[in-house]
Amino acid sequence: MAQRSWSDLPRDLIDRIFRRHFDIRMIGPEDLARCSLVCTTWRCVIANIWGKNLSLLSSASGLINKRILAEYQKFQRDPPEGCRVRFVDSLFHWEGIIIGPQSSPYAGGVFLLDIHLSDPYPYEAPKVTFQTKVYHPNIDQQGRLCLERLWSPATTISHVLLVTYARFNDPDPDDPIDFEIAHIYKTQRTQFEEKARAWTKEFATASQISAIDWTDWS
């Protein structure tokens, strides 16, 4: 994952890319992966190809994090309850959805998440941020989760989302990010649940659901 500029690519690959009659079919999967590391446009092209045929990545073993790909494929085969994910523009950028549990104040809510994996993954926790506003003691006002205590190299994105889903049913006010909400949860549970329902209705229901192309999450 070290290549970051066009000058890092092999000269013969650059010649093939910039020749007048360029044909993407002349570029193999390993070289496509190299290009995706140094150019945003190419990352979009590669993401589109991956979405159609993930097997194209099999020969790029020196460049593609097989752990991430294996996680993603396993997630699609057996998604955790109430959770979905998809690639955005690379293996390192995912988008997720959590459906609020019916037994919680978040019932009926559709919560979007942005998931970024760093180069050292899985030795560094991913950055998971709610794009939908949610009233919860374990989620801060910017939508961030604190994963440091939960994370280890053996942890997976699937497990993170499963734990997050469970936290909708059972918040942990003793390990909060938002201390004010945690205090309300402990001392005024009815007020907490009323506000959580109100935020879910305002930010996570009709407008959110209508904005999602559900065919992308099948």
Short mmCIF file of C-alpha atoms in Angstrom, two decimals:
data_model
loop_
_atom_site.label_atom_id
_atom_site.label_comp_id
_atom_site.label_asym_id
_atom_site.label_seq_id
_atom_site.Cartn_x
_atom_site.Cartn_y
_atom_site.Cartn_z
CA MET A 1 0.00 0.00 0.00
CA ALA A 2 3.01 2.33 -0.27
CA GLN A 3 2.43 3.76 -3.73
CA ARG A 4 0.99 7.28 -3.57
CA SER A 5 1.90 9.07 -6.83
CA TRP A 6 2.09 8.34 -10.55
CA SER A 7 5.90 8.42 -10.33
CA ASP A 8 5.71 5.29 -8.12
CA LEU A 9 4.12 3.27 -10.92
CA PRO A 10 6.20 1.17 -13.33
CA ARG A 11 7.12 3.12 -16.48
CA ASP A 12 5.65 0.51 -18.80
CA LEU A 13 2.32 0.77 -16.98
CA ILE A 14 2.30 4.56 -17.33
CA ASP A 15 3.08 4.18 -21.06
CA ARG A 16 0.12 1.86 -21.48
CA ILE A 17 -2.26 4.17 -19.58
CA PHE A 18 -1.33 7.36 -21.43
CA ARG A 19 -0.98 5.98 -24.94
CA ARG A 20 -3.36 7.53 -27.48
CA HIS A 21 -5.50 4.45 -28.04
CA PHE A 22 -5.85 3.37 -24.42
CA ASP A 23 -7.93 0.26 -23.72
CA ILE A 24 -8.62 -0.55 -20.04
CA ARG A 25 -8.82 -4.23 -20.96
CA MET A 26 -5.05 -4.08 -21.51
CA ILE A 27 -4.55 -3.37 -17.79
CA GLY A 28 -4.53 -6.41 -15.51
CA PRO A 29 -6.12 -6.47 -12.02
CA GLU A 30 -2.80 -5.98 -10.19
CA ASP A 31 -1.98 -2.88 -12.24
CA LEU A 32 -5.54 -1.61 -11.85
CA ALA A 33 -5.09 -1.88 -8.10
CA ARG A 34 -1.81 0.07 -8.33
CA CYS A 35 -3.58 2.85 -10.20
CA SER A 36 -6.39 2.96 -7.65
CA LEU A 37 -3.87 3.91 -4.96
CA VAL A 38 -2.69 7.09 -6.68
CA CYS A 39 -5.71 8.60 -8.44
CA THR A 40 -9.25 9.36 -7.24
CA THR A 41 -10.73 8.87 -10.72
CA TRP A 42 -9.09 5.48 -11.02
CA ARG A 43 -10.35 4.52 -7.56
CA CYS A 44 -13.89 5.14 -8.80
CA VAL A 45 -13.24 3.05 -11.91
CA ILE A 46 -11.76 0.22 -9.84
CA ALA A 47 -14.59 0.37 -7.30
CA ASN A 48 -17.06 -0.03 -10.15
CA ILE A 49 -15.17 -3.04 -11.48
CA TRP A 50 -14.91 -4.60 -8.01
CA GLY A 51 -18.61 -4.15 -7.47
CA LYS A 52 -19.30 -6.15 -10.63
CA ASN A 53 -16.66 -8.80 -10.21
CA LEU A 54 -14.75 -9.06 -6.95
CA SER A 55 -12.80 -12.04 -8.31
CA LEU A 56 -10.71 -9.57 -10.34
CA LEU A 57 -8.86 -8.79 -7.13
CA SER A 58 -7.53 -12.29 -6.66
CA SER A 59 -4.24 -11.72 -8.49
CA ALA A 60 -3.46 -8.42 -6.72
CA SER A 61 -2.26 -10.15 -3.56
CA GLY A 62 0.66 -7.80 -2.97
CA LEU A 63 -1.53 -4.68 -3.04
CA ILE A 64 -4.98 -5.57 -1.81
CA ASN A 65 -5.74 -6.26 1.81
CA LYS A 66 -7.22 -9.75 1.59
CA ARG A 67 -8.44 -9.46 5.14
CA ILE A 68 -10.74 -6.56 4.21
CA LEU A 69 -12.07 -8.32 1.13
CA ALA A 70 -12.71 -11.52 3.11
CA GLU A 71 -14.55 -9.51 5.78
CA TYR A 72 -16.72 -7.82 3.20
CA GLN A 73 -17.63 -11.02 1.40
CA LYS A 74 -18.45 -12.78 4.68
CA PHE A 75 -20.57 -9.81 5.75
CA GLN A 76 -22.58 -10.00 2.53
CA ARG A 77 -23.12 -13.73 2.98
CA ASP A 78 -24.19 -13.47 6.61
CA PRO A 79 -24.96 -9.88 7.66
CA PRO A 80 -25.53 -9.13 11.36
CA GLU A 81 -29.12 -8.42 12.34
CA GLY A 82 -30.27 -4.99 11.24
CA CYS A 83 -26.98 -4.11 9.48
CA ARG A 84 -25.84 -3.65 5.88
CA VAL A 85 -22.63 -2.40 4.27
CA ARG A 86 -21.31 -1.58 0.81
CA PHE A 87 -18.09 -0.23 -0.71
CA VAL A 88 -18.00 3.48 -1.52
CA ASP A 89 -14.87 4.09 -3.64
CA SER A 90 -12.32 1.56 -2.39
CA LEU A 91 -11.83 -1.38 -0.06
CA PHE A 92 -10.89 1.15 2.63
CA HIS A 93 -14.08 3.20 2.49
CA TRP A 94 -17.39 1.58 3.35
CA GLU A 95 -20.89 2.87 3.99
CA GLY A 96 -23.17 1.14 6.46
CA ILE A 97 -26.80 1.08 7.51
CA ILE A 98 -28.22 0.13 10.91
CA ILE A 99 -31.96 -0.36 11.28
CA GLY A 100 -33.20 0.66 14.74
CA PRO A 101 -34.31 -2.37 16.81
CA GLN A 102 -38.07 -2.59 17.25
CA SER A 103 -37.75 -2.94 21.03
CA SER A 104 -35.79 0.32 21.36
CA PRO A 105 -36.54 4.06 21.18
CA TYR A 106 -34.81 3.93 17.78
CA ALA A 107 -37.44 1.63 16.23
CA GLY A 108 -38.23 2.50 12.62
CA GLY A 109 -35.02 4.50 12.21
CA VAL A 110 -32.54 4.05 9.40
CA PHE A 111 -29.08 5.20 10.47
CA LEU A 112 -26.31 5.75 7.91
CA LEU A 113 -22.66 5.25 8.86
CA ASP A 114 -19.38 6.21 7.21
CA ILE A 115 -16.60 3.66 7.77
CA HIS A 116 -12.95 4.42 6.99
CA LEU A 117 -10.20 1.82 7.31
CA SER A 118 -6.58 2.97 7.52
CA ASP A 119 -3.50 1.42 5.89
CA PRO A 120 -2.48 -0.37 9.14
CA TYR A 121 -5.90 -2.09 9.37
CA PRO A 122 -6.62 -4.32 11.26
CA TYR A 123 -3.91 -3.14 13.66
CA GLU A 124 -5.66 0.22 13.91
CA ALA A 125 -9.37 0.59 14.62
CA PRO A 126 -11.56 1.85 11.77
CA LYS A 127 -13.17 5.27 12.04
CA VAL A 128 -16.92 4.76 12.23
CA THR A 129 -19.13 7.86 12.12
CA PHE A 130 -22.91 8.13 12.09
CA GLN A 131 -24.08 10.36 9.25
CA THR A 132 -27.56 10.35 10.78
CA LYS A 133 -28.10 12.27 14.02
CA VAL A 134 -28.73 9.91 16.92
CA TYR A 135 -29.41 10.66 20.59
CA HIS A 136 -27.29 8.13 22.48
CA PRO A 137 -24.75 8.22 25.34
CA ASN A 138 -22.21 6.14 23.40
CA ILE A 139 -22.27 8.34 20.27
CA ASP A 140 -20.98 11.92 20.34
CA GLN A 141 -22.54 14.99 18.72
CA GLN A 142 -20.40 14.47 15.60
CA GLY A 143 -21.66 10.90 15.27
CA ARG A 144 -18.38 9.30 16.33
CA LEU A 145 -17.99 5.99 18.13
CA CYS A 146 -15.17 5.18 20.52
CA LEU A 147 -13.77 1.80 19.45
CA GLU A 148 -10.44 1.72 21.29
CA ARG A 149 -11.62 -0.58 24.10
CA LEU A 150 -13.57 -2.80 21.73
CA TRP A 151 -10.96 -3.09 19.00
CA SER A 152 -8.21 -5.66 18.51
CA PRO A 153 -6.70 -7.04 15.28
CA ALA A 154 -9.10 -9.99 15.59
CA THR A 155 -12.17 -7.71 15.67
CA THR A 156 -14.17 -7.27 12.48
CA ILE A 157 -16.43 -4.56 11.05
CA SER A 158 -19.29 -7.03 11.36
CA HIS A 159 -18.64 -7.32 15.11
CA VAL A 160 -18.42 -3.52 15.52
CA LEU A 161 -21.80 -3.04 13.86
CA LEU A 162 -23.32 -5.92 15.81
CA VAL A 163 -22.17 -4.34 19.11
CA THR A 164 -23.44 -0.93 17.95
CA TYR A 165 -26.82 -2.44 17.07
CA ALA A 166 -26.96 -4.04 20.53
CA ARG A 167 -26.16 -0.65 22.12
CA PHE A 168 -29.37 0.74 20.63
CA ASN A 169 -31.23 -1.72 22.86
CA ASP A 170 -28.86 -1.48 25.80
CA PRO A 171 -26.84 1.78 26.07
CA ASP A 172 -23.79 1.79 28.36
CA PRO A 173 -24.01 4.98 30.46
CA ASP A 174 -20.95 3.92 32.51
CA ASP A 175 -18.66 4.22 29.47
CA PRO A 176 -20.17 7.22 27.66
CA ILE A 177 -18.91 9.62 25.04
CA ASP A 178 -21.71 12.11 25.73
CA PHE A 179 -21.77 12.48 29.51
CA GLU A 180 -24.85 14.71 29.53
CA ILE A 181 -26.96 12.14 27.70
CA ALA A 182 -25.54 9.40 29.94
CA HIS A 183 -26.63 11.36 33.03
CA ILE A 184 -30.16 11.80 31.64
CA TYR A 185 -30.28 8.10 30.78
CA LYS A 186 -29.38 7.22 34.38
CA THR A 187 -31.58 9.73 36.16
CA GLN A 188 -34.49 10.47 33.80
CA ARG A 189 -35.01 7.38 31.67
CA THR A 190 -38.43 8.42 30.39
CA GLN A 191 -37.07 11.80 29.22
CA PHE A 192 -34.16 10.02 27.53
CA GLU A 193 -36.44 7.64 25.64
CA GLU A 194 -38.79 10.43 24.57
CA LYS A 195 -35.93 12.46 23.12
CA ALA A 196 -34.35 9.41 21.44
CA ARG A 197 -37.69 8.68 19.77
CA ALA A 198 -38.12 12.31 18.73
CA TRP A 199 -34.64 12.44 17.13
CA THR A 200 -35.28 9.13 15.39
CA LYS A 201 -38.54 10.44 13.96
CA GLU A 202 -36.99 13.75 12.89
CA PHE A 203 -33.68 12.59 11.46
CA ALA A 204 -33.85 8.85 10.74
CA THR A 205 -37.24 7.97 9.28
CA ALA A 206 -39.19 9.21 6.27
CA SER A 207 -36.68 11.55 4.62
CA GLN A 208 -33.76 9.23 5.32
CA ILE A 209 -35.52 6.13 4.03
CA SER A 210 -36.77 7.83 0.86
CA ALA A 211 -33.25 9.04 0.06
CA ILE A 212 -31.80 5.52 0.03
CA ASP A 213 -31.59 3.45 -3.13
CA TRP A 214 -32.33 0.10 -1.51
CA THR A 215 -31.25 -1.82 -4.61
CA ASP A 216 -27.67 -0.93 -3.66
CA TRP A 217 -28.06 -2.71 -0.32
CA SER A 218 -29.56 -5.99 -1.44
#
